[in-house]
Structures are given as structure tokens and as C-alpha cells.
């Protein structure tokens, strides 16, 4: 018999927890962090949870960046940016634009890096 006092977490809070776990794993285990972010992304898509998608794409992008896979990082950051524009949080938009700028800087594409850094300042 079910305990009537048991309240499972809401799906969105569960996704937030999964994304937080992915963030915490970034510095110690990139592959596990990415797998965790992918789980959060799938659940976010299933539940139509926009903030969850924003965060998952961002963390997947970071994991690729930390591994030096800059093209994959850009793809994920672009997806994060589209979702963050839809979400409408200017600080999140600014952060992703800065991350994109950093990828272009790492690639030696300094004009594109500066373009994104300057664009990021419009959202802070």
C-alpha cells in the first residue's frame, strides 16, 4: 500500500537535480557529466521543460569544450542559445554568448570571438 504522505519530486525539480549533478561532475568526470546532461536533455524534451533544455545543452557544450572538441561545443552552445532566447533570461543569454566567444578565441577566430563578447554585453 502506498504511503499517502509520500510526494515524489515534480519532474522539473528532478531534471534540475540531474542538471546540477552534471554540473558538479564537470571537473571530475567529463564523460559521466555529459551522459548525465544528455539524460536531463531527454527528460526536458519529454516534459517540454525549457530551462532544463537550456542548462543541459550548456553543460554538454562545456563538456565538449573541456575536451577540446570545439565544433561540438559550438553546436551545443548554439542550441543552448536558441533555448535561452526562448526562455528570455538575459544573464543566461550573456553567459552562453561569452562561451561561444571563448570557443572562437580558442579556435583563433578573434573577430568572431569579439563579436560574441560584445553581443554578450548587451544582455547584462
Tab-separated table of N, CA and C in Angstrom:
chain	number	residue	atom	x	y	z
A	1	UNK	N	0.825	-1.176	0.000
A	1	UNK	CA	0.000	0.000	0.000
A	1	UNK	C	0.876	1.249	0.000
A	2	UNK	N	0.486	2.229	-0.800
A	2	UNK	CA	1.261	3.453	-0.908
A	2	UNK	C	1.129	4.310	0.334
A	3	UNK	N	2.231	4.911	0.700
A	3	UNK	CA	2.232	5.861	1.797
A	3	UNK	C	1.629	7.170	1.293
A	4	UNK	N	0.500	7.632	1.836
A	4	UNK	CA	-0.142	8.850	1.335
A	4	UNK	C	0.678	10.105	1.580
A	5	UNK	N	1.663	10.048	2.466
A	5	UNK	CA	2.485	11.229	2.716
A	5	UNK	C	3.653	11.336	1.733
A	6	UNK	N	3.875	10.275	0.955
A	6	UNK	CA	4.985	10.303	0.004
A	6	UNK	C	4.602	11.136	-1.209
A	7	UNK	N	5.399	12.159	-1.479
A	7	UNK	CA	5.199	13.011	-2.648
A	7	UNK	C	6.460	12.968	-3.490
A	8	UNK	N	6.416	12.268	-4.613
A	8	UNK	CA	7.616	12.235	-5.456
A	8	UNK	C	7.923	13.636	-5.976
A	9	UNK	N	9.180	13.907	-6.249
A	9	UNK	CA	9.526	15.243	-6.744
A	9	UNK	C	8.853	15.514	-8.086
A	10	UNK	N	8.550	16.770	-8.303
A	10	UNK	CA	7.981	17.169	-9.586
A	10	UNK	C	9.012	16.903	-10.667
A	11	UNK	N	8.565	16.560	-11.860
A	11	UNK	CA	9.516	16.238	-12.934
A	11	UNK	C	10.554	17.339	-13.162
A	12	UNK	N	10.136	18.601	-13.102
A	12	UNK	CA	11.099	19.671	-13.368
A	12	UNK	C	12.157	19.773	-12.282
A	13	UNK	N	11.788	19.564	-11.033
A	13	UNK	CA	12.793	19.612	-9.982
A	13	UNK	C	13.752	18.428	-10.101
A	14	UNK	N	13.242	17.304	-10.577
A	14	UNK	CA	14.107	16.146	-10.808
A	14	UNK	C	15.107	16.462	-11.924
A	15	UNK	N	14.646	17.114	-12.972
A	15	UNK	CA	15.535	17.495	-14.076
A	15	UNK	C	16.572	18.497	-13.584
A	16	UNK	N	16.148	19.456	-12.771
A	16	UNK	CA	17.098	20.419	-12.207
A	16	UNK	C	18.170	19.704	-11.389
A	17	UNK	N	17.778	18.704	-10.629
A	17	UNK	CA	18.744	17.938	-9.835
A	17	UNK	C	19.726	17.186	-10.726
A	18	UNK	N	19.217	16.625	-11.811
A	18	UNK	CA	20.090	15.906	-12.742
A	18	UNK	C	21.082	16.884	-13.373
A	19	UNK	N	20.592	18.056	-13.786
A	19	UNK	CA	21.497	19.065	-14.348
A	19	UNK	C	22.526	19.526	-13.319
A	20	UNK	N	22.112	19.699	-12.068
A	20	UNK	CA	23.066	20.091	-11.017
A	20	UNK	C	24.135	19.024	-10.819
A	21	UNK	N	23.726	17.779	-10.888
A	21	UNK	CA	24.698	16.688	-10.788
A	21	UNK	C	25.688	16.741	-11.944
A	22	UNK	N	25.173	16.972	-13.151
A	22	UNK	CA	26.050	17.081	-14.325
A	22	UNK	C	27.055	18.215	-14.134
A	23	UNK	N	26.592	19.357	-13.634
A	23	UNK	CA	27.474	20.499	-13.388
A	23	UNK	C	28.570	20.115	-12.384
A	24	UNK	N	28.179	19.453	-11.319
A	24	UNK	CA	29.149	19.071	-10.294
A	24	UNK	C	30.165	18.048	-10.788
A	25	UNK	N	29.799	17.260	-11.784
A	25	UNK	CA	30.703	16.239	-12.316
A	25	UNK	C	31.661	16.777	-13.374
A	26	UNK	N	31.408	17.980	-13.885
A	26	UNK	CA	32.215	18.504	-14.990
A	26	UNK	C	33.709	18.504	-14.697
A	27	UNK	N	34.091	18.855	-13.499
A	27	UNK	CA	35.517	18.961	-13.201
A	27	UNK	C	36.160	17.624	-12.856
A	28	UNK	N	35.361	16.625	-12.540
A	28	UNK	CA	35.947	15.350	-12.118
A	28	UNK	C	35.737	14.206	-13.113
A	29	UNK	N	34.644	14.241	-13.862
A	29	UNK	CA	34.359	13.144	-14.783
A	29	UNK	C	33.515	13.672	-15.948
A	30	UNK	N	34.192	14.132	-16.972
A	30	UNK	CA	33.523	14.797	-18.096
A	30	UNK	C	32.543	13.868	-18.797
A	31	UNK	N	32.919	12.635	-19.025
A	31	UNK	CA	32.034	11.726	-19.756
A	31	UNK	C	30.763	11.414	-18.971
A	32	UNK	N	30.898	11.227	-17.675
A	32	UNK	CA	29.710	10.990	-16.851
A	32	UNK	C	28.853	12.248	-16.793
A	33	UNK	N	29.505	13.397	-16.735
A	33	UNK	CA	28.770	14.660	-16.748
A	33	UNK	C	27.955	14.788	-18.031
A	34	UNK	N	28.582	14.478	-19.165
A	34	UNK	CA	27.879	14.581	-20.445
A	34	UNK	C	26.714	13.595	-20.512
A	35	UNK	N	26.932	12.377	-20.057
A	35	UNK	CA	25.855	11.381	-20.063
A	35	UNK	C	24.701	11.837	-19.166
A	36	UNK	N	25.039	12.437	-18.042
A	36	UNK	CA	24.023	12.940	-17.121
A	36	UNK	C	23.255	14.093	-17.759
A	37	UNK	N	23.982	14.992	-18.421
A	37	UNK	CA	23.328	16.106	-19.124
A	37	UNK	C	22.429	15.603	-20.245
A	38	UNK	N	22.868	14.588	-20.938
A	38	UNK	CA	22.028	14.020	-22.006
A	38	UNK	C	20.737	13.444	-21.436
A	39	UNK	N	20.820	12.827	-20.257
A	39	UNK	CA	19.612	12.320	-19.598
A	39	UNK	C	18.675	13.482	-19.260
A	40	UNK	N	19.240	14.558	-18.717
A	40	UNK	CA	18.428	15.742	-18.397
A	40	UNK	C	17.811	16.341	-19.656
A	41	UNK	N	18.564	16.334	-20.747
A	41	UNK	CA	18.053	16.874	-22.007
A	41	UNK	C	16.878	16.049	-22.516
A	42	UNK	N	17.009	14.733	-22.481
A	42	UNK	CA	15.909	13.872	-22.930
A	42	UNK	C	14.660	14.072	-22.082
A	43	UNK	N	14.833	14.130	-20.769
A	43	UNK	CA	13.687	14.341	-19.886
A	43	UNK	C	13.076	15.732	-20.097
A	44	UNK	N	13.928	16.725	-20.325
A	44	UNK	CA	13.441	18.084	-20.561
A	44	UNK	C	12.626	18.165	-21.838
A	45	UNK	N	13.093	17.479	-22.862
A	45	UNK	CA	12.335	17.457	-24.120
A	45	UNK	C	11.000	16.741	-23.926
A	46	UNK	N	11.038	15.631	-23.212
A	46	UNK	CA	9.828	14.854	-22.971
A	46	UNK	C	8.795	15.664	-22.182
A	47	UNK	N	9.272	16.443	-21.198
A	47	UNK	CA	8.386	17.221	-20.338
A	47	UNK	C	8.202	18.660	-20.824
A	48	UNK	N	8.802	18.981	-21.973
A	48	UNK	CA	8.725	20.335	-22.520
A	48	UNK	C	9.167	21.367	-21.479
A	49	UNK	N	10.294	21.098	-20.861
A	49	UNK	CA	10.849	21.950	-19.802
A	49	UNK	C	12.001	22.767	-20.380
A	50	UNK	N	11.715	24.006	-20.710
A	50	UNK	CA	12.650	24.852	-21.436
A	50	UNK	C	13.927	25.136	-20.651
A	51	UNK	N	13.824	25.496	-19.380
A	51	UNK	CA	15.032	25.779	-18.603
A	51	UNK	C	15.920	24.538	-18.502
A	52	UNK	N	15.310	23.381	-18.364
A	52	UNK	CA	16.093	22.144	-18.317
A	52	UNK	C	16.876	21.926	-19.595
A	53	UNK	N	16.235	22.225	-20.725
A	53	UNK	CA	16.938	22.099	-22.009
A	53	UNK	C	18.086	23.104	-22.096
A	54	UNK	N	17.824	24.344	-21.676
A	54	UNK	CA	18.870	25.375	-21.697
A	54	UNK	C	20.118	24.907	-20.955
A	55	UNK	N	19.906	24.440	-19.752
A	55	UNK	CA	21.024	24.029	-18.907
A	55	UNK	C	21.720	22.791	-19.461
A	56	UNK	N	20.953	21.822	-19.911
A	56	UNK	CA	21.558	20.585	-20.420
A	56	UNK	C	22.430	20.871	-21.645
A	57	UNK	N	21.914	21.644	-22.589
A	57	UNK	CA	22.726	21.992	-23.765
A	57	UNK	C	24.004	22.718	-23.344
A	58	UNK	N	23.877	23.631	-22.391
A	58	UNK	CA	25.039	24.392	-21.925
A	58	UNK	C	26.097	23.457	-21.329
A	59	UNK	N	25.664	22.536	-20.471
A	59	UNK	CA	26.620	21.639	-19.823
A	59	UNK	C	27.240	20.650	-20.811
A	60	UNK	N	26.463	20.200	-21.775
A	60	UNK	CA	27.031	19.328	-22.812
A	60	UNK	C	28.083	20.102	-23.596
A	61	UNK	N	27.772	21.359	-23.923
A	61	UNK	CA	28.745	22.209	-24.612
A	61	UNK	C	30.021	22.379	-23.808
A	62	UNK	N	29.879	22.612	-22.521
A	62	UNK	CA	31.059	22.745	-21.661
A	62	UNK	C	31.892	21.471	-21.658
A	63	UNK	N	31.228	20.330	-21.616
A	63	UNK	CA	31.988	19.073	-21.587
A	63	UNK	C	32.793	18.899	-22.873
A	64	UNK	N	32.183	19.251	-23.999
A	64	UNK	CA	32.932	19.184	-25.263
A	64	UNK	C	34.075	20.189	-25.278
A	65	UNK	N	33.824	21.398	-24.776
A	65	UNK	CA	34.868	22.420	-24.746
A	65	UNK	C	36.057	21.949	-23.912
A	66	UNK	N	35.782	21.406	-22.728
A	66	UNK	CA	36.858	20.951	-21.854
A	66	UNK	C	37.670	19.821	-22.476
A	67	UNK	N	37.064	19.072	-23.389
A	67	UNK	CA	37.785	18.006	-24.083
A	67	UNK	C	38.470	18.511	-25.352
A	68	UNK	N	38.270	19.773	-25.693
A	68	UNK	CA	38.892	20.336	-26.887
A	68	UNK	C	38.119	20.081	-28.162
A	69	UNK	N	36.899	19.568	-28.046
A	69	UNK	CA	36.059	19.313	-29.215
A	69	UNK	C	35.222	20.575	-29.476
A	70	UNK	N	35.879	21.558	-30.095
A	70	UNK	CA	35.308	22.894	-30.207
A	70	UNK	C	34.107	22.963	-31.135
A	71	UNK	N	34.126	22.212	-32.222
A	71	UNK	CA	32.977	22.243	-33.133
A	71	UNK	C	31.718	21.686	-32.471
A	72	UNK	N	31.865	20.610	-31.725
A	72	UNK	CA	30.713	20.058	-30.997
A	72	UNK	C	30.256	21.010	-29.899
A	73	UNK	N	31.208	21.672	-29.255
A	73	UNK	CA	30.845	22.656	-28.234
A	73	UNK	C	30.006	23.765	-28.848
A	74	UNK	N	30.410	24.251	-30.025
A	74	UNK	CA	29.646	25.307	-30.691
A	74	UNK	C	28.229	24.865	-31.025
A	75	UNK	N	28.084	23.652	-31.477
A	75	UNK	CA	26.750	23.138	-31.814
A	75	UNK	C	25.864	23.142	-30.568
A	76	UNK	N	26.406	22.670	-29.455
A	76	UNK	CA	25.627	22.625	-28.215
A	76	UNK	C	25.348	24.024	-27.687
A	77	UNK	N	26.340	24.907	-27.745
A	77	UNK	CA	26.128	26.281	-27.291
A	77	UNK	C	25.088	26.993	-28.158
A	78	UNK	N	25.105	26.729	-29.450
A	78	UNK	CA	24.082	27.329	-30.326
A	78	UNK	C	22.687	26.851	-29.930
A	79	UNK	N	22.568	25.571	-29.625
A	79	UNK	CA	21.272	25.047	-29.166
A	79	UNK	C	20.883	25.667	-27.834
A	80	UNK	N	21.848	25.811	-26.936
A	80	UNK	CA	21.572	26.451	-25.647
A	80	UNK	C	21.114	27.892	-25.868
A	81	UNK	N	21.772	28.586	-26.788
A	81	UNK	CA	21.443	29.995	-27.031
A	81	UNK	C	20.023	30.154	-27.564
A	82	UNK	N	19.638	29.320	-28.516
A	82	UNK	CA	18.274	29.376	-29.054
A	82	UNK	C	17.264	29.174	-27.926
A	83	UNK	N	17.506	28.177	-27.099
A	83	UNK	CA	16.586	27.899	-25.993
A	83	UNK	C	16.613	28.998	-24.947
A	84	UNK	N	17.763	29.584	-24.706
A	84	UNK	CA	17.856	30.656	-23.721
A	84	UNK	C	17.162	31.924	-24.223
A	85	UNK	N	17.233	32.201	-25.514
A	85	UNK	CA	16.455	33.314	-26.068
A	85	UNK	C	14.960	33.049	-25.872
A	86	UNK	N	14.534	31.831	-26.117
A	86	UNK	CA	13.124	31.485	-25.901
A	86	UNK	C	12.738	31.601	-24.434
A	87	UNK	N	13.649	31.259	-23.554
A	87	UNK	CA	13.397	31.347	-22.118
A	87	UNK	C	13.355	32.809	-21.661
A	88	UNK	N	14.217	33.627	-22.264
A	88	UNK	CA	14.169	35.060	-22.015
A	88	UNK	C	14.997	35.575	-20.853
A	89	UNK	N	15.942	34.822	-20.357
A	89	UNK	CA	16.788	35.274	-19.265
A	89	UNK	C	18.070	35.878	-19.841
A	90	UNK	N	18.208	37.193	-19.698
A	90	UNK	CA	19.318	37.888	-20.339
A	90	UNK	C	20.680	37.467	-19.782
A	91	UNK	N	20.769	37.145	-18.504
A	91	UNK	CA	22.056	36.708	-17.962
A	91	UNK	C	22.473	35.350	-18.529
A	92	UNK	N	21.513	34.454	-18.712
A	92	UNK	CA	21.834	33.162	-19.330
A	92	UNK	C	22.274	33.355	-20.780
A	93	UNK	N	21.603	34.251	-21.487
A	93	UNK	CA	21.970	34.550	-22.873
A	93	UNK	C	23.399	35.089	-22.907
A	94	UNK	N	23.691	36.043	-22.038
A	94	UNK	CA	25.025	36.635	-21.984
A	94	UNK	C	26.096	35.577	-21.710
A	95	UNK	N	25.822	34.690	-20.778
A	95	UNK	CA	26.786	33.641	-20.449
A	95	UNK	C	27.077	32.723	-21.623
A	96	UNK	N	26.033	32.345	-22.347
A	96	UNK	CA	26.239	31.465	-23.498
A	96	UNK	C	26.988	32.192	-24.606
A	97	UNK	N	26.670	33.466	-24.836
A	97	UNK	CA	27.412	34.241	-25.839
A	97	UNK	C	28.893	34.343	-25.468
A	98	UNK	N	29.180	34.504	-24.184
A	98	UNK	CA	30.578	34.511	-23.737
A	98	UNK	C	31.249	33.169	-23.995
A	99	UNK	N	30.519	32.068	-23.733
A	99	UNK	CA	31.084	30.741	-24.005
A	99	UNK	C	31.381	30.566	-25.491
A	100	UNK	N	30.478	31.022	-26.337
A	100	UNK	CA	30.696	30.931	-27.787
A	100	UNK	C	31.920	31.762	-28.172
A	101	UNK	N	32.029	32.964	-27.597
A	101	UNK	CA	33.206	33.793	-27.853
A	101	UNK	C	34.489	33.095	-27.458
A	102	UNK	N	34.461	32.401	-26.342
A	102	UNK	CA	35.641	31.689	-25.867
A	102	UNK	C	36.026	30.553	-26.818
A	103	UNK	N	35.039	29.881	-27.387
A	103	UNK	CA	35.334	28.827	-28.366
A	103	UNK	C	36.023	29.437	-29.581
A	104	UNK	N	35.476	30.537	-30.084
A	104	UNK	CA	36.095	31.172	-31.253
A	104	UNK	C	37.494	31.687	-30.927
A	105	UNK	N	37.694	32.198	-29.726
A	105	UNK	CA	39.034	32.628	-29.306
A	105	UNK	C	39.992	31.444	-29.326
A	106	UNK	N	39.549	30.309	-28.785
A	106	UNK	CA	40.375	29.095	-28.750
A	106	UNK	C	40.715	28.623	-30.165
A	107	UNK	N	39.779	28.828	-31.093
A	107	UNK	CA	39.998	28.420	-32.485
A	107	UNK	C	40.863	29.427	-33.247
A	108	UNK	N	41.179	30.551	-32.615
A	108	UNK	CA	41.981	31.584	-33.266
A	108	UNK	C	41.158	32.509	-34.152
A	109	UNK	N	39.846	32.450	-34.022
A	109	UNK	CA	38.950	33.301	-34.819
A	109	UNK	C	38.550	34.502	-33.953
A	110	UNK	N	39.498	35.426	-33.836
A	110	UNK	CA	39.366	36.506	-32.871
A	110	UNK	C	38.265	37.500	-33.215
A	111	UNK	N	38.017	37.749	-34.496
A	111	UNK	CA	36.923	38.657	-34.871
A	111	UNK	C	35.574	38.098	-34.419
A	112	UNK	N	35.369	36.798	-34.623
A	112	UNK	CA	34.118	36.179	-34.178
A	112	UNK	C	34.040	36.134	-32.651
A	113	UNK	N	35.180	35.927	-32.006
A	113	UNK	CA	35.195	35.934	-30.540
A	113	UNK	C	34.752	37.299	-30.022
A	114	UNK	N	35.354	38.362	-30.556
A	114	UNK	CA	34.996	39.710	-30.113
A	114	UNK	C	33.540	40.029	-30.396
A	115	UNK	N	33.050	39.607	-31.544
A	115	UNK	CA	31.642	39.839	-31.898
A	115	UNK	C	30.726	39.263	-30.818
A	116	UNK	N	31.008	38.045	-30.396
A	116	UNK	CA	30.169	37.396	-29.384
A	116	UNK	C	30.366	38.021	-28.001
A	117	UNK	N	31.593	38.391	-27.667
A	117	UNK	CA	31.818	39.056	-26.385
A	117	UNK	C	31.057	40.381	-26.314
A	118	UNK	N	31.122	41.156	-27.390
A	118	UNK	CA	30.402	42.438	-27.418
A	118	UNK	C	28.891	42.223	-27.358
A	119	UNK	N	28.422	41.229	-28.091
A	119	UNK	CA	26.983	40.943	-28.064
A	119	UNK	C	26.547	40.545	-26.652
A	120	UNK	N	27.396	39.822	-25.962
A	120	UNK	CA	27.065	39.390	-24.605
A	120	UNK	C	26.850	40.588	-23.690
A	121	UNK	N	27.603	41.665	-23.896
A	121	UNK	CA	27.456	42.837	-23.024
A	121	UNK	C	26.096	43.513	-23.181
A	122	UNK	N	25.409	43.253	-24.272
A	122	UNK	CA	24.089	43.837	-24.475
A	122	UNK	C	23.038	43.191	-23.571
A	123	UNK	N	23.363	42.063	-22.969
A	123	UNK	CA	22.387	41.318	-22.179
A	123	UNK	C	22.665	41.337	-20.683
A	124	UNK	N	23.681	42.103	-20.259
A	124	UNK	CA	23.964	42.153	-18.820
A	124	UNK	C	23.498	43.470	-18.228
